[in-house]
CSV table of C-alpha atoms and ligand atoms in Angstrom, one decimal:
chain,number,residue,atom,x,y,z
A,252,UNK,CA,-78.1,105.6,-27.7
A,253,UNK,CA,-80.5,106.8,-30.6
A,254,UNK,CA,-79.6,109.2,-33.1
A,255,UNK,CA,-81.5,111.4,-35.2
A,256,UNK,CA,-80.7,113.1,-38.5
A,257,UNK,CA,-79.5,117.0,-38.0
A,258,UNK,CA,-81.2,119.3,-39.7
A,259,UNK,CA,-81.4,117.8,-43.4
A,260,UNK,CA,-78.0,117.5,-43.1
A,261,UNK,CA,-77.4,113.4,-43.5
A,262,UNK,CA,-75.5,113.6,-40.1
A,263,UNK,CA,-76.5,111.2,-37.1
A,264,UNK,CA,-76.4,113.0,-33.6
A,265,UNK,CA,-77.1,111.4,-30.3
A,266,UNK,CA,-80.8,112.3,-29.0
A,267,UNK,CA,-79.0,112.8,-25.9
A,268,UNK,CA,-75.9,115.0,-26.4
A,269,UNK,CA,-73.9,117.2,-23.7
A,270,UNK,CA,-74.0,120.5,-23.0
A,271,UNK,CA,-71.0,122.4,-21.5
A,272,UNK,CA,-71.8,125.2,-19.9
A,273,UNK,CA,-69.4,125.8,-17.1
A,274,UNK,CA,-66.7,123.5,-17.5
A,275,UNK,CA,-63.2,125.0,-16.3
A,276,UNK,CA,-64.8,127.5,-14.2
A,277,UNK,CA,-63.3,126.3,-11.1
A,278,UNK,CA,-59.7,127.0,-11.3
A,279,UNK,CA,-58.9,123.4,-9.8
A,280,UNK,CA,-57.2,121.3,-12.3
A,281,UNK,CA,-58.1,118.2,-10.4
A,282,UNK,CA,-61.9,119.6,-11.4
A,283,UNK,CA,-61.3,119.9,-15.0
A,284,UNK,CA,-59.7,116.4,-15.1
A,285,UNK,CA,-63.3,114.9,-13.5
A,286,UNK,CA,-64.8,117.0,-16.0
A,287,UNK,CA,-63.2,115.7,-19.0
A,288,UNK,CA,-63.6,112.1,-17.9
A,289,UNK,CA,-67.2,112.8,-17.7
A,290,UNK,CA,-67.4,113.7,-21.2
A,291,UNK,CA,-65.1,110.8,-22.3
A,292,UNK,CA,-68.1,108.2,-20.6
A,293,UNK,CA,-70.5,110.3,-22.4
A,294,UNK,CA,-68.3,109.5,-25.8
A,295,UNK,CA,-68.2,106.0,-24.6
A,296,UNK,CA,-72.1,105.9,-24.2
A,297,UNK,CA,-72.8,107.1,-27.7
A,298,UNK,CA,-73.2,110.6,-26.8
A,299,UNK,CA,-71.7,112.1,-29.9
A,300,UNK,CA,-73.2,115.8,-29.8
A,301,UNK,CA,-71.2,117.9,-27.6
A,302,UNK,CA,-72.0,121.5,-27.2
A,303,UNK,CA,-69.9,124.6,-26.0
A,304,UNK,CA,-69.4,127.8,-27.0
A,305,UNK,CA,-66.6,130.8,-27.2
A,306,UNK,CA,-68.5,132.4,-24.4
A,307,UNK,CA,-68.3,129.3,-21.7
A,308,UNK,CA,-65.3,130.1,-19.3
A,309,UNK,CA,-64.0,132.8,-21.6
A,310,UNK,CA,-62.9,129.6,-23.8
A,311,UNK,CA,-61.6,127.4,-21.2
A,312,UNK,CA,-65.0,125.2,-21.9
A,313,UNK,CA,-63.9,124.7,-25.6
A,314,UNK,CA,-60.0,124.1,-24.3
A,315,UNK,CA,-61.3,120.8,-22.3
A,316,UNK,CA,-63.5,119.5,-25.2
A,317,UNK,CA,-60.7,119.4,-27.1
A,318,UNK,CA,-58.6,117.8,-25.0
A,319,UNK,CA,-62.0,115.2,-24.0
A,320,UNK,CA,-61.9,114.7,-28.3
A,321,UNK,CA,-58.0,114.8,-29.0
A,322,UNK,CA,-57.8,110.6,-29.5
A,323,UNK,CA,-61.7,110.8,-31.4
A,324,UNK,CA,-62.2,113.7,-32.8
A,325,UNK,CA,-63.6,111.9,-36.0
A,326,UNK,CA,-66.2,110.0,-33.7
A,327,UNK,CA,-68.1,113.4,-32.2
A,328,UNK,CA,-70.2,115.8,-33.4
A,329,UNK,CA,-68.7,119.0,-31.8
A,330,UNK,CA,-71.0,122.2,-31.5
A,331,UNK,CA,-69.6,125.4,-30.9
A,332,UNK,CA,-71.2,129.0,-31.1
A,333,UNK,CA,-70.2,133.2,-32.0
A,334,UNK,CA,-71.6,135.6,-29.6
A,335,UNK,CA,-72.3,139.1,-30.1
A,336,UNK,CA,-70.1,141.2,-29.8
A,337,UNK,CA,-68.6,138.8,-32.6
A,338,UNK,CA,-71.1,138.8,-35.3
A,339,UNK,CA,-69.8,141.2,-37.6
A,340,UNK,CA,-68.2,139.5,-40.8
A,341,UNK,CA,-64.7,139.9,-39.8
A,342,UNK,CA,-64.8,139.1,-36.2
A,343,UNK,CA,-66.9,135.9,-36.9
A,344,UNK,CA,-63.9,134.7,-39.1
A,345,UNK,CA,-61.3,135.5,-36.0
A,346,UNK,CA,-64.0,134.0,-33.9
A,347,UNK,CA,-64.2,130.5,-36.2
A,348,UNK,CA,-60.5,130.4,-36.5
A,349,UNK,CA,-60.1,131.2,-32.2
A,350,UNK,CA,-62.4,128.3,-31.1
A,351,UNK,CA,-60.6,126.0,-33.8
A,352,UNK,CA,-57.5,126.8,-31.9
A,353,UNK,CA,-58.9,126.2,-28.2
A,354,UNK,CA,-60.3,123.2,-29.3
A,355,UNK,CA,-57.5,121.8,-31.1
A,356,UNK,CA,-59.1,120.7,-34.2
A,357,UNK,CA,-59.5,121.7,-38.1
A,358,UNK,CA,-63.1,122.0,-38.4
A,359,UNK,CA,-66.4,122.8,-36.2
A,360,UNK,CA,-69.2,120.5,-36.9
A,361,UNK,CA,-71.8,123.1,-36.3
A,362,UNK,CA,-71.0,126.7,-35.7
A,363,UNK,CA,-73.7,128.4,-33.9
A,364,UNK,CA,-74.5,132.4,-33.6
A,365,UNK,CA,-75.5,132.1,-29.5
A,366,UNK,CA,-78.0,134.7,-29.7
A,367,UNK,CA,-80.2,137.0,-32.5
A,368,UNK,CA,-78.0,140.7,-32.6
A,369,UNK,CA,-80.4,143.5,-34.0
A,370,UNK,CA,-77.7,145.9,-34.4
A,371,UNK,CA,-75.8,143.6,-37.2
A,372,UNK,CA,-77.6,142.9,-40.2
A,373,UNK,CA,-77.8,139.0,-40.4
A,374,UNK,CA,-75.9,139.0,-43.9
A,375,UNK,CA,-73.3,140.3,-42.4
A,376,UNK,CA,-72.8,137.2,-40.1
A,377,UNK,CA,-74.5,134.9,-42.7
A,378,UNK,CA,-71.9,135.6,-45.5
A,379,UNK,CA,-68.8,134.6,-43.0
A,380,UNK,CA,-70.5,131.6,-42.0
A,381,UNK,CA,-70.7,130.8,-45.4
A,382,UNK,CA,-67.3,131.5,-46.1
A,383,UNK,CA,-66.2,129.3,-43.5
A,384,UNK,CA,-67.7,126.3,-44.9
A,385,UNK,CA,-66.7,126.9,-47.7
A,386,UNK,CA,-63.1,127.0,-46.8
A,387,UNK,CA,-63.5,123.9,-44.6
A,388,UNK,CA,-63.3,125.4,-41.3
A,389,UNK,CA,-67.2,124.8,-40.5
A,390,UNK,CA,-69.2,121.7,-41.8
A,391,UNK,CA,-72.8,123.0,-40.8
A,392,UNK,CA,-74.6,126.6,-39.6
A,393,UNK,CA,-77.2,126.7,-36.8
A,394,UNK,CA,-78.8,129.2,-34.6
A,395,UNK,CA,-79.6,129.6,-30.9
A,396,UNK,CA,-81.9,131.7,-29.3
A,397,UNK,CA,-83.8,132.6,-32.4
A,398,UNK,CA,-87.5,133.4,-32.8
A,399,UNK,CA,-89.3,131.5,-36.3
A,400,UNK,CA,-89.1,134.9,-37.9
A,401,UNK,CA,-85.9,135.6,-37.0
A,402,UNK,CA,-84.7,132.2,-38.7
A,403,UNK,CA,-86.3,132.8,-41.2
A,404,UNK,CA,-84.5,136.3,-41.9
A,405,UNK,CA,-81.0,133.7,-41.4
A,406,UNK,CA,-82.3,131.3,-43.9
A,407,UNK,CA,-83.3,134.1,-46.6
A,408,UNK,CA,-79.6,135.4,-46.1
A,409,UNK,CA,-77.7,132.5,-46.8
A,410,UNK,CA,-76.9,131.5,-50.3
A,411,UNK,CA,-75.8,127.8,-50.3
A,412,UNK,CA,-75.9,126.4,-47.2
A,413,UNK,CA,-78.9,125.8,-44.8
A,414,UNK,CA,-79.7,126.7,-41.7
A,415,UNK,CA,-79.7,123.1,-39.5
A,416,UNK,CA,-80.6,123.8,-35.7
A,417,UNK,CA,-82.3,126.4,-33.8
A,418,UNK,CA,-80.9,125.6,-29.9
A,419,UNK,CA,-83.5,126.9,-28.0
A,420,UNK,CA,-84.2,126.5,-24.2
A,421,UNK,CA,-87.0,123.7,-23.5
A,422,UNK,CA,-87.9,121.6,-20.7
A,423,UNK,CA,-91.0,120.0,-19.0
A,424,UNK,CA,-91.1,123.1,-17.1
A,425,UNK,CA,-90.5,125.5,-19.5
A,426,UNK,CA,-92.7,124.9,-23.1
A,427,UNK,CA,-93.0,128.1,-24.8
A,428,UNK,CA,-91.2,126.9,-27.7
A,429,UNK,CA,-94.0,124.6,-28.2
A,430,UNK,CA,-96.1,128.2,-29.7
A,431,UNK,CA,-94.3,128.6,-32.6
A,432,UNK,CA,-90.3,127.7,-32.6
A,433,UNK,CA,-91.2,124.3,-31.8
A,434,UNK,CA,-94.0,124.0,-35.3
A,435,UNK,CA,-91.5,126.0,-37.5
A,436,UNK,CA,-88.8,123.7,-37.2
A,437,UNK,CA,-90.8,120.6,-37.6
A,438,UNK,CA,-92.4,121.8,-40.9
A,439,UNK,CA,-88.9,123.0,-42.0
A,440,UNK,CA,-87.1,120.0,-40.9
A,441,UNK,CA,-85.4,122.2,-38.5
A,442,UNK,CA,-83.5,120.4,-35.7
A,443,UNK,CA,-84.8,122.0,-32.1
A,444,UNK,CA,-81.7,121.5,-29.7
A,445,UNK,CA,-82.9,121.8,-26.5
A,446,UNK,CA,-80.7,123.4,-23.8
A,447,UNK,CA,-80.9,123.3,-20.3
A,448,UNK,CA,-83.5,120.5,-20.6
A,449,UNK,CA,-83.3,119.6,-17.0
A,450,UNK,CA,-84.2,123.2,-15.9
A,451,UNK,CA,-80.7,124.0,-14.6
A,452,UNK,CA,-81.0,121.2,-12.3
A,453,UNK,CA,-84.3,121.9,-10.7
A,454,UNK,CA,-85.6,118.6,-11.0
A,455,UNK,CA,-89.3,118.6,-11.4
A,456,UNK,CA,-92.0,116.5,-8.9
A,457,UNK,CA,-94.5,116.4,-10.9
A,458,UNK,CA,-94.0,113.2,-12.2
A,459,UNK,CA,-96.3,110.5,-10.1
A,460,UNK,CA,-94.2,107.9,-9.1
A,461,UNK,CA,-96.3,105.1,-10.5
A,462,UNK,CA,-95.1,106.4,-14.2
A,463,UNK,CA,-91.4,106.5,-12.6
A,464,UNK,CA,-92.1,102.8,-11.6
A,465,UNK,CA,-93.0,101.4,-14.5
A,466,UNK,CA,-90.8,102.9,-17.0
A,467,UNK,CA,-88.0,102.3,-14.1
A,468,UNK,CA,-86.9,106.1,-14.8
A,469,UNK,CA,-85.5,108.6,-12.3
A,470,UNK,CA,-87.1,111.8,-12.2
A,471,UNK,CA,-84.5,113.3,-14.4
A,472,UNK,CA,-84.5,110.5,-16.9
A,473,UNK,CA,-88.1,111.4,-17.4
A,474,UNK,CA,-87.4,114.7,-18.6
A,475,UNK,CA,-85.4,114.0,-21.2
A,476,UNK,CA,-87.4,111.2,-22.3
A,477,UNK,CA,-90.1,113.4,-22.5
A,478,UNK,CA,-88.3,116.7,-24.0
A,479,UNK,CA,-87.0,114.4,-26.9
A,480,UNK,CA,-90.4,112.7,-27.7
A,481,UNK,CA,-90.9,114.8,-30.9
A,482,UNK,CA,-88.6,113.2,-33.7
A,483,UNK,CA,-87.3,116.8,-34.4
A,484,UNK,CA,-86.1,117.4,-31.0
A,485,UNK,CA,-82.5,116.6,-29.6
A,486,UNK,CA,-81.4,117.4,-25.8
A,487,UNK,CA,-77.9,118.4,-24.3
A,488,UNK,CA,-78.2,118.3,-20.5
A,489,UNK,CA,-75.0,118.8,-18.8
A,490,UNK,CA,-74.1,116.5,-16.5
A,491,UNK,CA,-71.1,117.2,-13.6
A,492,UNK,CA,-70.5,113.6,-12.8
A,493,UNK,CA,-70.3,110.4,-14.4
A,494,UNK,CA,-73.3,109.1,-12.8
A,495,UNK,CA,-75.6,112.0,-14.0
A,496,UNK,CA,-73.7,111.1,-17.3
A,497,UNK,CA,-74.6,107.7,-17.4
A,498,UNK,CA,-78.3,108.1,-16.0
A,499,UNK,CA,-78.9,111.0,-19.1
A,500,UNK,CA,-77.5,108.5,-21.5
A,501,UNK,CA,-79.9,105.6,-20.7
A,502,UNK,CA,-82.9,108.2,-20.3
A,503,UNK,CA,-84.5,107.5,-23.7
A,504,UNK,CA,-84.8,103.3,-24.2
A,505,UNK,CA,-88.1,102.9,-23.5
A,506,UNK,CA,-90.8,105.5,-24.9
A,507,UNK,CA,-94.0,106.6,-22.7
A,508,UNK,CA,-97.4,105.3,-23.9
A,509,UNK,CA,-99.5,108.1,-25.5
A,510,UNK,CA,-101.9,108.4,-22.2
A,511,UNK,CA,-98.9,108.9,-20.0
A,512,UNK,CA,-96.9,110.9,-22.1
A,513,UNK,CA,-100.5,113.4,-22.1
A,514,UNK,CA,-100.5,113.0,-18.6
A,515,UNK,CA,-97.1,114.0,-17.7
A,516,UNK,CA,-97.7,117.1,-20.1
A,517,UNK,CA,-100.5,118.0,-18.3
A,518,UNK,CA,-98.7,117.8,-15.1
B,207,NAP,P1,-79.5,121.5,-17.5
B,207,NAP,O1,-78.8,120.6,-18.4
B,207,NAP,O2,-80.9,121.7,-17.6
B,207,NAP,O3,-79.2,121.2,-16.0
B,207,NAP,C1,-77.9,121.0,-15.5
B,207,NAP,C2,-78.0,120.6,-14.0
B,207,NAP,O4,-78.7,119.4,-13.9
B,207,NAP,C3,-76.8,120.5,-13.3
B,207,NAP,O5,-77.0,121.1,-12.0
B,207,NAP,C4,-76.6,119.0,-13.1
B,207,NAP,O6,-76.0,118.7,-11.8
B,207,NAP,C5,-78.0,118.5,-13.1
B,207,NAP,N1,-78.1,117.2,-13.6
B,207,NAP,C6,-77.5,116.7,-14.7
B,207,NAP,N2,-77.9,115.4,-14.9
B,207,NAP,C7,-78.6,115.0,-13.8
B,207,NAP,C8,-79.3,113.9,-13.4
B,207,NAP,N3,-79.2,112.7,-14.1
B,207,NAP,N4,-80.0,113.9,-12.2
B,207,NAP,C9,-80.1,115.0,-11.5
B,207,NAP,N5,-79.5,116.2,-11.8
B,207,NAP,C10,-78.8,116.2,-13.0
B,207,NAP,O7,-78.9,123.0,-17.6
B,207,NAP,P2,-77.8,123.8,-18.4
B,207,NAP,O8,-76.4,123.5,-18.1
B,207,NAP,O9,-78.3,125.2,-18.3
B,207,NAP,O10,-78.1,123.4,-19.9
B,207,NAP,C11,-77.5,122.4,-20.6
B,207,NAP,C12,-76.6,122.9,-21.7
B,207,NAP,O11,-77.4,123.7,-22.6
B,207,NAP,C13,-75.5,123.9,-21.3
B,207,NAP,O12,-74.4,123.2,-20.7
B,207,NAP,C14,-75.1,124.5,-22.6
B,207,NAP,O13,-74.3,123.7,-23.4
B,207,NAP,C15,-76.5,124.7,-23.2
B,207,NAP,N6,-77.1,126.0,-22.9
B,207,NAP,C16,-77.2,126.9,-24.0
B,207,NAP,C17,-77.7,128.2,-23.8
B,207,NAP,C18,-77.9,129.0,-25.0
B,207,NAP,O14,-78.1,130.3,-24.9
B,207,NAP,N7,-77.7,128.5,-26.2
B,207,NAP,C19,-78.1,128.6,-22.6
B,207,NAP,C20,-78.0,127.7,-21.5
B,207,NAP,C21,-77.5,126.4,-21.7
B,207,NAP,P3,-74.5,118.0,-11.7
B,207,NAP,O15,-73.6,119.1,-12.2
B,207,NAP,O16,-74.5,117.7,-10.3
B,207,NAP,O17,-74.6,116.8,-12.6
């Protein structure tokens, strides 16, 4: 696994991290047992970032990190995030100190405000985020779903700390970050985290298979290599199984050449 700085924030996260949308929506526990064994191989691979959030299985998603985490919790990078209706100082604190609890740790690595709320001013949030690092519940603040203006409005509101990732959505098939989210963060030495970077599964055919062949990639493996080619750029696919687990981990050890990674962009 590689790792690349987060943010300017001195801490190493795995290029290829997890995303956990939708774990512990079936109500089978026999399904969230598979699930946490399939983030315990990601652990095992190096995959350090692992991102949920309060929203995912009204907290159920956060429960079986925690319990994935419980004998490393030092050895993962865990990613969490406040949704509106939540962003209002107050109810970000209960928020924080809520997911803490699910997750069954003492600190968030990087606490997260899902998506931009117009009708809260962004002090508002800002100022308990800051408050929760300072009192050791949250080590770093990102953003998700946030425009370069609008993180530039977070940045202006914070007084200490900075802002370290913007998780955006970006994929092969999907590049309009690559306009202006995409620029802003690599001047600002912003780290993109790109969700659903396998397009919710839709696994794209444009890929020739003669690249396939000589970088011995599957189609999927591809993407992420290619989503994670700028050095500012980490991915969290979510994988269901362990083989999808292992195939995402060992998607970025060989780079493309220039001329192919231009031709796979141009499709
Ligand atoms: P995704 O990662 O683009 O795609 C997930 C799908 O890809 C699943 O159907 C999975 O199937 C399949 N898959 C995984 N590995 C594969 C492989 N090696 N080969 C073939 N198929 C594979 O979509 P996502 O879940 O929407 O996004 C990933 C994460 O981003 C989420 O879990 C969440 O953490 C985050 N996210 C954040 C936001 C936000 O607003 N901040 C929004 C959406 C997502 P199997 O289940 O069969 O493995």
């Amino acid at each position: 696994m590689e790792y690349r700085e987060l943010g300017r924030t001195g801490e190493k996260v795995s290029v290829i991290g997890m995303g956990c949308w939708g774990l512990g929506l079936s109500r089978d526990k026999r399904e969230w047992i598979r699930e946490i064994a399939t983030l315990q191989r990601g652990i095992e691979l190096g995959m350090n970032l692992i991102d949920t959030a309060e929203r995912y299985s009204s907290g159920r998603s956060e429960e079986l990190v925690g319990e994935a985490v419980k004998d490393c919790r030092d050895d993962v990078f865990i990613a969490t995030k406040v949704a509106p209706p939540n962003l209002h100082y107050d109810a970000v604190i209960r928020a924080c100190k809520d997911s803490i609890k699910r997750l069954g740790v003492s600190y968030i690595d990087l606490y997260q405000i899902h998506w931009p709320d117009p009708g809260v001013p962004i002090e508002d949030t800002m100022s308990a985020m800051e408050k929760l690092v300072q009192d050791g519940l949250v080590r770093y603040i990102g953003v998700s779903n946030f425009s370069a203006s609008e993180t530039d409005a977070a940045r202006a509101a914070l007084a200490k700390n900075e802002i370290a990732s913007n998780q955006v959505e970006y994929a092969l098939t999907n590049r309009s970050v690559e306009g202006d989210i995409l620029p802003y963060c690599v001047g600002e030495k912003i780290t993109l985290i790109a969700y659903s970077p396998l397009a919710h599964g839709h696994i794209t055919r444009s890929i020739t298979g003669d690249i396939l062949q000589k970088y011995d990639m599957t189609p999927a493996q591809a993407m992420l290599n290619w989503v994670t080619r700028n050095e500012q750029v980490v991915a969290i696919p979510k994988a269901g199984n362990i083989r999808h687990q292992e195939e995402n981990a060992s998607s970025i050890g060989v780079r493309f050449s220039a001329a192919d990674y231009e031709r796979i962009s141009s499709g």
